[in-house]
mmCIF file of C-alpha atoms in Angstrom:
data_model
loop_
_atom_site.group_PDB
_atom_site.id
_atom_site.type_symbol
_atom_site.label_atom_id
_atom_site.label_comp_id
_atom_site.label_asym_id
_atom_site.label_seq_id
_atom_site.Cartn_x
_atom_site.Cartn_y
_atom_site.Cartn_z
ATOM 1 C CA UNK X 1 -3.058 18.548 0.562
ATOM 2 C CA UNK X 2 -7.332 18.238 -0.048
ATOM 3 C CA UNK X 3 -8.222 17.272 -3.635
ATOM 4 C CA UNK X 4 -8.204 13.617 -3.644
ATOM 5 C CA UNK X 5 -11.111 10.510 -2.596
ATOM 6 C CA UNK X 6 -9.468 7.607 -0.352
ATOM 7 C CA UNK X 7 -10.652 4.137 -1.192
ATOM 8 C CA UNK X 8 -9.890 1.013 1.579
ATOM 9 C CA UNK X 9 -10.221 -1.897 -0.251
ATOM 10 C CA UNK X 10 -12.140 -4.566 2.288
ATOM 11 C CA UNK X 11 -12.002 -8.294 1.036
ATOM 12 C CA UNK X 12 -13.869 -10.487 3.439
ATOM 13 C CA UNK X 13 -11.178 -13.175 2.145
ATOM 14 C CA UNK X 14 -8.498 -13.962 4.512
ATOM 15 C CA UNK X 15 -6.110 -17.591 4.193
ATOM 16 C CA UNK X 16 -4.400 -16.000 8.036
ATOM 17 C CA UNK X 17 -7.563 -14.123 10.097
ATOM 18 C CA UNK X 18 -11.287 -14.512 8.284
ATOM 19 C CA UNK X 19 -13.904 -11.872 8.447
ATOM 20 C CA UNK X 20 -11.172 -8.954 8.833
ATOM 21 C CA UNK X 21 -12.164 -6.190 7.675
ATOM 22 C CA UNK X 22 -15.715 -7.209 10.941
ATOM 23 C CA UNK X 23 -12.989 -7.013 13.973
ATOM 24 C CA UNK X 24 -14.677 -5.358 16.679
ATOM 25 C CA UNK X 25 -11.864 -3.348 17.514
ATOM 26 C CA UNK X 26 -13.290 -1.006 20.786
ATOM 27 C CA UNK X 27 -16.993 -1.692 19.546
ATOM 28 C CA UNK X 28 -16.271 -0.529 15.533
ATOM 29 C CA UNK X 29 -15.352 -3.489 12.386
ATOM 30 C CA UNK X 30 -11.807 -2.511 11.673
ATOM 31 C CA UNK X 31 -12.749 -1.231 7.724
ATOM 32 C CA UNK X 32 -14.561 1.074 9.886
ATOM 33 C CA UNK X 33 -10.981 2.341 12.266
ATOM 34 C CA UNK X 34 -9.325 2.537 9.243
ATOM 35 C CA UNK X 35 -12.488 4.599 7.391
ATOM 36 C CA UNK X 36 -12.585 7.518 10.797
ATOM 37 C CA UNK X 37 -7.950 7.916 10.283
ATOM 38 C CA UNK X 38 -8.894 8.722 6.591
ATOM 39 C CA UNK X 39 -11.424 10.903 6.997
ATOM 40 C CA UNK X 40 -8.858 12.891 9.480
ATOM 41 C CA UNK X 41 -6.647 13.330 5.900
ATOM 42 C CA UNK X 42 -7.585 16.107 3.279
ATOM 43 C CA UNK X 43 -9.235 13.662 1.502
ATOM 44 C CA UNK X 44 -12.058 15.266 0.335
ATOM 45 C CA UNK X 45 -14.381 11.366 -0.258
ATOM 46 C CA UNK X 46 -13.253 7.897 1.436
ATOM 47 C CA UNK X 47 -14.556 5.475 -0.069
ATOM 48 C CA UNK X 48 -14.943 1.479 1.120
ATOM 49 C CA UNK X 49 -14.416 -1.115 -2.147
ATOM 50 C CA UNK X 50 -16.029 -4.210 -1.078
ATOM 51 C CA UNK X 51 -16.992 -7.641 -2.722
ATOM 52 C CA UNK X 52 -19.340 -9.055 1.078
ATOM 53 C CA UNK X 53 -22.995 -6.683 1.396
ATOM 54 C CA UNK X 54 -21.939 -7.467 5.971
ATOM 55 C CA UNK X 55 -18.873 -5.155 4.598
ATOM 56 C CA UNK X 56 -21.609 -2.708 3.542
ATOM 57 C CA UNK X 57 -23.428 -2.791 6.074
ATOM 58 C CA UNK X 58 -21.400 -2.188 8.802
ATOM 59 C CA UNK X 59 -20.277 0.631 6.676
ATOM 60 C CA UNK X 60 -23.604 2.196 6.019
ATOM 61 C CA UNK X 61 -24.082 1.237 9.408
ATOM 62 C CA UNK X 62 -21.203 3.629 11.574
ATOM 63 C CA UNK X 63 -21.726 6.352 7.860
ATOM 64 C CA UNK X 64 -19.121 5.024 5.768
ATOM 65 C CA UNK X 65 -18.971 5.663 2.417
ATOM 66 C CA UNK X 66 -18.738 2.468 -0.264
ATOM 67 C CA UNK X 67 -19.531 0.601 -3.002
ATOM 68 C CA UNK X 68 -19.727 -3.162 -3.867
ATOM 69 C CA UNK X 69 -17.066 -4.331 -5.889
ATOM 70 C CA UNK X 70 -15.975 -7.953 -7.410
ATOM 71 C CA UNK X 71 -15.237 -10.528 -5.760
ATOM 72 C CA UNK X 72 -12.332 -11.802 -8.245
ATOM 73 C CA UNK X 73 -9.938 -8.788 -8.044
ATOM 74 C CA UNK X 74 -6.899 -10.120 -7.809
ATOM 75 C CA UNK X 75 -5.147 -7.140 -6.077
ATOM 76 C CA UNK X 76 -6.285 -4.422 -4.258
ATOM 77 C CA UNK X 77 -5.540 -2.270 -7.688
ATOM 78 C CA UNK X 78 -7.577 -4.215 -9.825
ATOM 79 C CA UNK X 79 -10.468 -3.648 -7.425
ATOM 80 C CA UNK X 80 -10.069 0.105 -6.918
ATOM 81 C CA UNK X 81 -9.801 0.244 -10.892
ATOM 82 C CA UNK X 82 -13.385 -0.705 -11.098
ATOM 83 C CA UNK X 83 -14.735 1.719 -7.491
ATOM 84 C CA UNK X 84 -13.208 5.328 -10.414
ATOM 85 C CA UNK X 85 -14.679 3.477 -13.539
ATOM 86 C CA UNK X 86 -18.213 3.065 -11.452
ATOM 87 C CA UNK X 87 -17.205 6.341 -10.761
ATOM 88 C CA UNK X 88 -17.121 7.668 -13.571
ATOM 89 C CA UNK X 89 -13.692 10.299 -12.547
ATOM 90 C CA UNK X 90 -11.867 12.159 -14.783
ATOM 91 C CA UNK X 91 -9.043 10.559 -15.635
ATOM 92 C CA UNK X 92 -7.048 13.314 -13.635
ATOM 93 C CA UNK X 93 -8.614 12.907 -10.765
ATOM 94 C CA UNK X 94 -6.388 11.358 -7.251
ATOM 95 C CA UNK X 95 -7.183 7.971 -5.898
ATOM 96 C CA UNK X 96 -4.788 7.623 -2.206
ATOM 97 C CA UNK X 97 -5.920 3.886 -2.089
ATOM 98 C CA UNK X 98 -5.719 2.822 2.007
ATOM 99 C CA UNK X 99 -4.767 -0.327 3.425
ATOM 100 C CA UNK X 100 -8.481 -2.222 5.055
ATOM 101 C CA UNK X 101 -6.401 -3.838 8.045
ATOM 102 C CA UNK X 102 -4.509 -0.847 8.973
ATOM 103 C CA UNK X 103 -6.928 0.926 11.377
ATOM 104 C CA UNK X 104 -3.587 2.928 13.138
ATOM 105 C CA UNK X 105 -2.914 4.867 9.548
ATOM 106 C CA UNK X 106 -1.309 8.006 10.391
ATOM 107 C CA UNK X 107 -3.475 10.858 7.833
ATOM 108 C CA UNK X 108 -0.428 12.440 7.427
ATOM 109 C CA UNK X 109 0.977 9.723 5.180
ATOM 110 C CA UNK X 110 -1.670 10.020 3.436
ATOM 111 C CA UNK X 111 -1.818 13.391 2.964
ATOM 112 C CA UNK X 112 1.951 13.014 2.196
ATOM 113 C CA UNK X 113 1.575 10.722 -0.759
ATOM 114 C CA UNK X 114 -1.631 12.695 -1.921
ATOM 115 C CA UNK X 115 1.011 15.449 -2.510
ATOM 116 C CA UNK X 116 3.926 14.291 -3.921
ATOM 117 C CA UNK X 117 1.425 12.277 -6.150
ATOM 118 C CA UNK X 118 -0.233 16.008 -7.286
ATOM 119 C CA UNK X 119 3.301 17.354 -7.547
ATOM 120 C CA UNK X 120 4.345 14.630 -9.723
ATOM 121 C CA UNK X 121 3.956 14.023 -13.576
ATOM 122 C CA UNK X 122 4.632 10.024 -12.648
ATOM 123 C CA UNK X 123 0.881 7.648 -12.632
ATOM 124 C CA UNK X 124 1.429 6.457 -9.747
ATOM 125 C CA UNK X 125 3.488 7.167 -6.100
ATOM 126 C CA UNK X 126 4.466 5.669 -3.245
ATOM 127 C CA UNK X 127 6.461 5.763 0.227
ATOM 128 C CA UNK X 128 8.696 4.326 2.025
ATOM 129 C CA UNK X 129 11.388 5.032 4.500
ATOM 130 C CA UNK X 130 15.351 4.566 5.298
ATOM 131 C CA UNK X 131 16.546 0.811 6.054
ATOM 132 C CA UNK X 132 19.207 1.243 9.628
ATOM 133 C CA UNK X 133 18.942 -2.157 10.200
ATOM 134 C CA UNK X 134 21.536 -5.149 7.919
ATOM 135 C CA UNK X 135 19.217 -7.792 8.697
ATOM 136 C CA UNK X 136 15.845 -5.920 7.355
ATOM 137 C CA UNK X 137 17.975 -5.609 4.229
ATOM 138 C CA UNK X 138 18.510 -9.221 3.663
ATOM 139 C CA UNK X 139 14.685 -10.213 4.872
ATOM 140 C CA UNK X 140 12.594 -11.328 2.110
ATOM 141 C CA UNK X 141 9.717 -9.886 4.586
ATOM 142 C CA UNK X 142 10.179 -6.454 3.767
ATOM 143 C CA UNK X 143 10.143 -5.448 0.297
ATOM 144 C CA UNK X 144 12.940 -3.215 -0.701
ATOM 145 C CA UNK X 145 12.916 -0.017 -3.303
ATOM 146 C CA UNK X 146 15.368 1.058 -5.553
ATOM 147 C CA UNK X 147 15.219 4.941 -6.646
ATOM 148 C CA UNK X 148 17.045 6.841 -9.579
ATOM 149 C CA UNK X 149 18.316 10.635 -8.887
ATOM 150 C CA UNK X 150 14.821 11.906 -9.589
ATOM 151 C CA UNK X 151 12.539 10.432 -6.391
ATOM 152 C CA UNK X 152 11.307 7.186 -8.901
ATOM 153 C CA UNK X 153 11.765 3.406 -8.188
ATOM 154 C CA UNK X 154 13.522 1.370 -10.266
ATOM 155 C CA UNK X 155 12.832 -1.822 -9.092
ATOM 156 C CA UNK X 156 10.915 -3.621 -6.240
ATOM 157 C CA UNK X 157 12.544 -6.342 -4.623
ATOM 158 C CA UNK X 158 12.682 -9.132 -1.701
ATOM 159 C CA UNK X 159 16.161 -9.633 -2.931
ATOM 160 C CA UNK X 160 18.138 -7.227 -0.958
ATOM 161 C CA UNK X 161 19.037 -4.256 -3.220
ATOM 162 C CA UNK X 162 21.113 -2.246 -3.659
ATOM 163 C CA UNK X 163 23.820 -4.081 -2.533
ATOM 164 C CA UNK X 164 27.346 -3.985 -1.654
ATOM 165 C CA UNK X 165 29.405 -5.806 -3.554
ATOM 166 C CA UNK X 166 32.954 -5.396 -2.012
ATOM 167 C CA UNK X 167 31.363 -4.652 2.079
ATOM 168 C CA UNK X 168 29.027 -7.490 2.590
ATOM 169 C CA UNK X 169 31.778 -9.800 0.500
ATOM 170 C CA UNK X 170 33.700 -8.537 4.101
ATOM 171 C CA UNK X 171 30.806 -8.736 6.503
ATOM 172 C CA UNK X 172 26.829 -8.809 6.538
ATOM 173 C CA UNK X 173 26.167 -8.399 9.298
ATOM 174 C CA UNK X 174 26.255 -4.565 9.050
ATOM 175 C CA UNK X 175 24.823 -1.792 6.650
ATOM 176 C CA UNK X 176 27.949 0.218 4.843
ATOM 177 C CA UNK X 177 27.893 3.786 5.193
ATOM 178 C CA UNK X 178 26.288 5.776 2.748
ATOM 179 C CA UNK X 179 24.088 2.391 1.046
ATOM 180 C CA UNK X 180 21.176 3.953 0.337
ATOM 181 C CA UNK X 181 18.602 1.034 1.260
ATOM 182 C CA UNK X 182 14.654 2.246 1.709
ATOM 183 C CA UNK X 183 11.736 -0.408 2.885
ATOM 184 C CA UNK X 184 8.396 0.274 0.469
ATOM 185 C CA UNK X 185 5.463 1.114 2.315
ATOM 186 C CA UNK X 186 2.632 -0.470 0.745
ATOM 187 C CA UNK X 187 0.316 2.921 0.259
ATOM 188 C CA UNK X 188 -0.253 3.874 -3.678
ATOM 189 C CA UNK X 189 -1.349 6.877 -5.470
ATOM 190 C CA UNK X 190 -3.156 6.663 -8.765
ATOM 191 C CA UNK X 191 -4.153 9.179 -11.293
ATOM 192 C CA UNK X 192 -8.250 7.771 -12.155
ATOM 193 C CA UNK X 193 -6.180 7.444 -15.888
ATOM 194 C CA UNK X 194 -3.791 4.986 -15.116
ATOM 195 C CA UNK X 195 -6.206 2.560 -12.901
ATOM 196 C CA UNK X 196 -8.249 2.619 -15.934
ATOM 197 C CA UNK X 197 -5.275 1.851 -18.004
ATOM 198 C CA UNK X 198 -3.676 -1.131 -15.323
ATOM 199 C CA UNK X 199 -7.774 -3.060 -15.336
ATOM 200 C CA UNK X 200 -6.007 -4.288 -18.954
ATOM 201 C CA UNK X 201 -2.284 -4.920 -17.981
ATOM 202 C CA UNK X 202 -0.593 -8.718 -18.265
ATOM 203 C CA UNK X 203 1.002 -9.839 -14.837
ATOM 204 C CA UNK X 204 4.674 -10.066 -16.122
ATOM 205 C CA UNK X 205 7.829 -12.577 -14.940
ATOM 206 C CA UNK X 206 8.395 -9.949 -12.160
ATOM 207 C CA UNK X 207 5.778 -9.324 -10.217
ATOM 208 C CA UNK X 208 4.731 -13.659 -10.537
ATOM 209 C CA UNK X 209 8.214 -14.744 -9.249
ATOM 210 C CA UNK X 210 8.422 -11.906 -6.350
ATOM 211 C CA UNK X 211 4.479 -11.849 -5.151
ATOM 212 C CA UNK X 212 4.389 -7.912 -5.223
ATOM 213 C CA UNK X 213 1.758 -6.170 -7.620
ATOM 214 C CA UNK X 214 3.547 -2.550 -8.687
ATOM 215 C CA UNK X 215 6.236 -4.432 -10.393
ATOM 216 C CA UNK X 216 3.030 -4.669 -13.026
ATOM 217 C CA UNK X 217 3.209 -1.060 -13.082
ATOM 218 C CA UNK X 218 7.232 -0.472 -13.955
ATOM 219 C CA UNK X 219 7.017 -3.817 -16.401
ATOM 220 C CA UNK X 220 5.238 -2.556 -18.696
ATOM 221 C CA UNK X 221 6.990 1.479 -19.189
ATOM 222 C CA UNK X 222 5.173 3.134 -16.313
ATOM 223 C CA UNK X 223 6.875 5.208 -13.323
ATOM 224 C CA UNK X 224 5.864 5.056 -9.724
ATOM 225 C CA UNK X 225 7.229 8.154 -7.466
ATOM 226 C CA UNK X 226 8.810 7.308 -4.858
ATOM 227 C CA UNK X 227 8.325 9.766 -1.239
ATOM 228 C CA UNK X 228 10.973 9.240 1.464
ATOM 229 C CA UNK X 229 8.909 9.307 4.785
ATOM 230 C CA UNK X 230 11.223 9.791 8.872
ATOM 231 C CA UNK X 231 10.102 6.313 9.822
ATOM 232 C CA UNK X 232 7.539 3.201 9.158
ATOM 233 C CA UNK X 233 3.221 3.007 10.070
ATOM 234 C CA UNK X 234 2.222 1.594 12.222
ATOM 235 C CA UNK X 235 2.017 -2.452 11.916
ATOM 236 C CA UNK X 236 -1.284 -3.649 10.327
ATOM 237 C CA UNK X 237 -2.650 -6.007 11.274
ATOM 238 C CA UNK X 238 -2.906 -9.232 9.301
ATOM 239 C CA UNK X 239 -2.927 -12.275 12.161
ATOM 240 C CA UNK X 240 -5.093 -13.096 14.788
ATOM 241 C CA UNK X 241 -1.356 -11.138 18.074
ATOM 242 C CA UNK X 242 -1.639 -8.642 15.485
ATOM 243 C CA UNK X 243 -5.644 -7.807 16.063
ATOM 244 C CA UNK X 244 -5.207 -8.415 19.542
ATOM 245 C CA UNK X 245 -2.138 -5.323 19.869
ATOM 246 C CA UNK X 246 -4.394 -3.277 17.756
ATOM 247 C CA UNK X 247 -7.595 -3.853 20.199
ATOM 248 C CA UNK X 248 -4.844 -3.348 23.359
ATOM 249 C CA UNK X 249 -3.851 -0.083 21.431
ATOM 250 C CA UNK X 250 -7.313 0.533 21.068
ATOM 251 C CA UNK X 251 -8.241 -0.194 24.701
ATOM 252 C CA UNK X 252 -6.273 1.660 26.379
#
């Protein structure tokens, strides 16, 4: 899949790992490592969107395109909306949000998401993979998504959805056979025209209580197309322990 733009939001403020975009991974800042992975996809352009001059400088030093954005964005999607406006992207332009803390992201996943966005009439696309462990189904840190027959998202939740009433009344230690349980993969693709609209959408109560920004899209009546990946992507970097793990992988 080609002809889409990959945008990497990179915010310096992080409660668990301050300065995360510039964390060194085998001699390069993490955000540069992410950009290098994104460049292996079919993206026609890879852009880092950041609120900090040091990230802009690091990208320039490594030949990575970067755009300065405001500091007050509540989410990565809001930051993407500013980038789309600054670049004056046409409404039908395809934009894939690549998380800035995933230096091991597979380029194939980026392409899969872009291809889904290109073939659907939904303004937003995302990914999910099957859950095989009941413990994950009941874990609030694992975001679940329920799908309709077209592969559109019905709802995202930290709660165990869909809930097998009778089976779970008898046993919660295993997933009931045939229950379609999917874990959401936090990657999104957008049409630029939707990003312009998103910037004006008010957060709804579902988003606020679940702490899931994608629920704003559903709350306001937009649809989200979902493609199923074979497996979960490599874990991102949220903590110092995660950073140590990724550094060891790059060193090896």
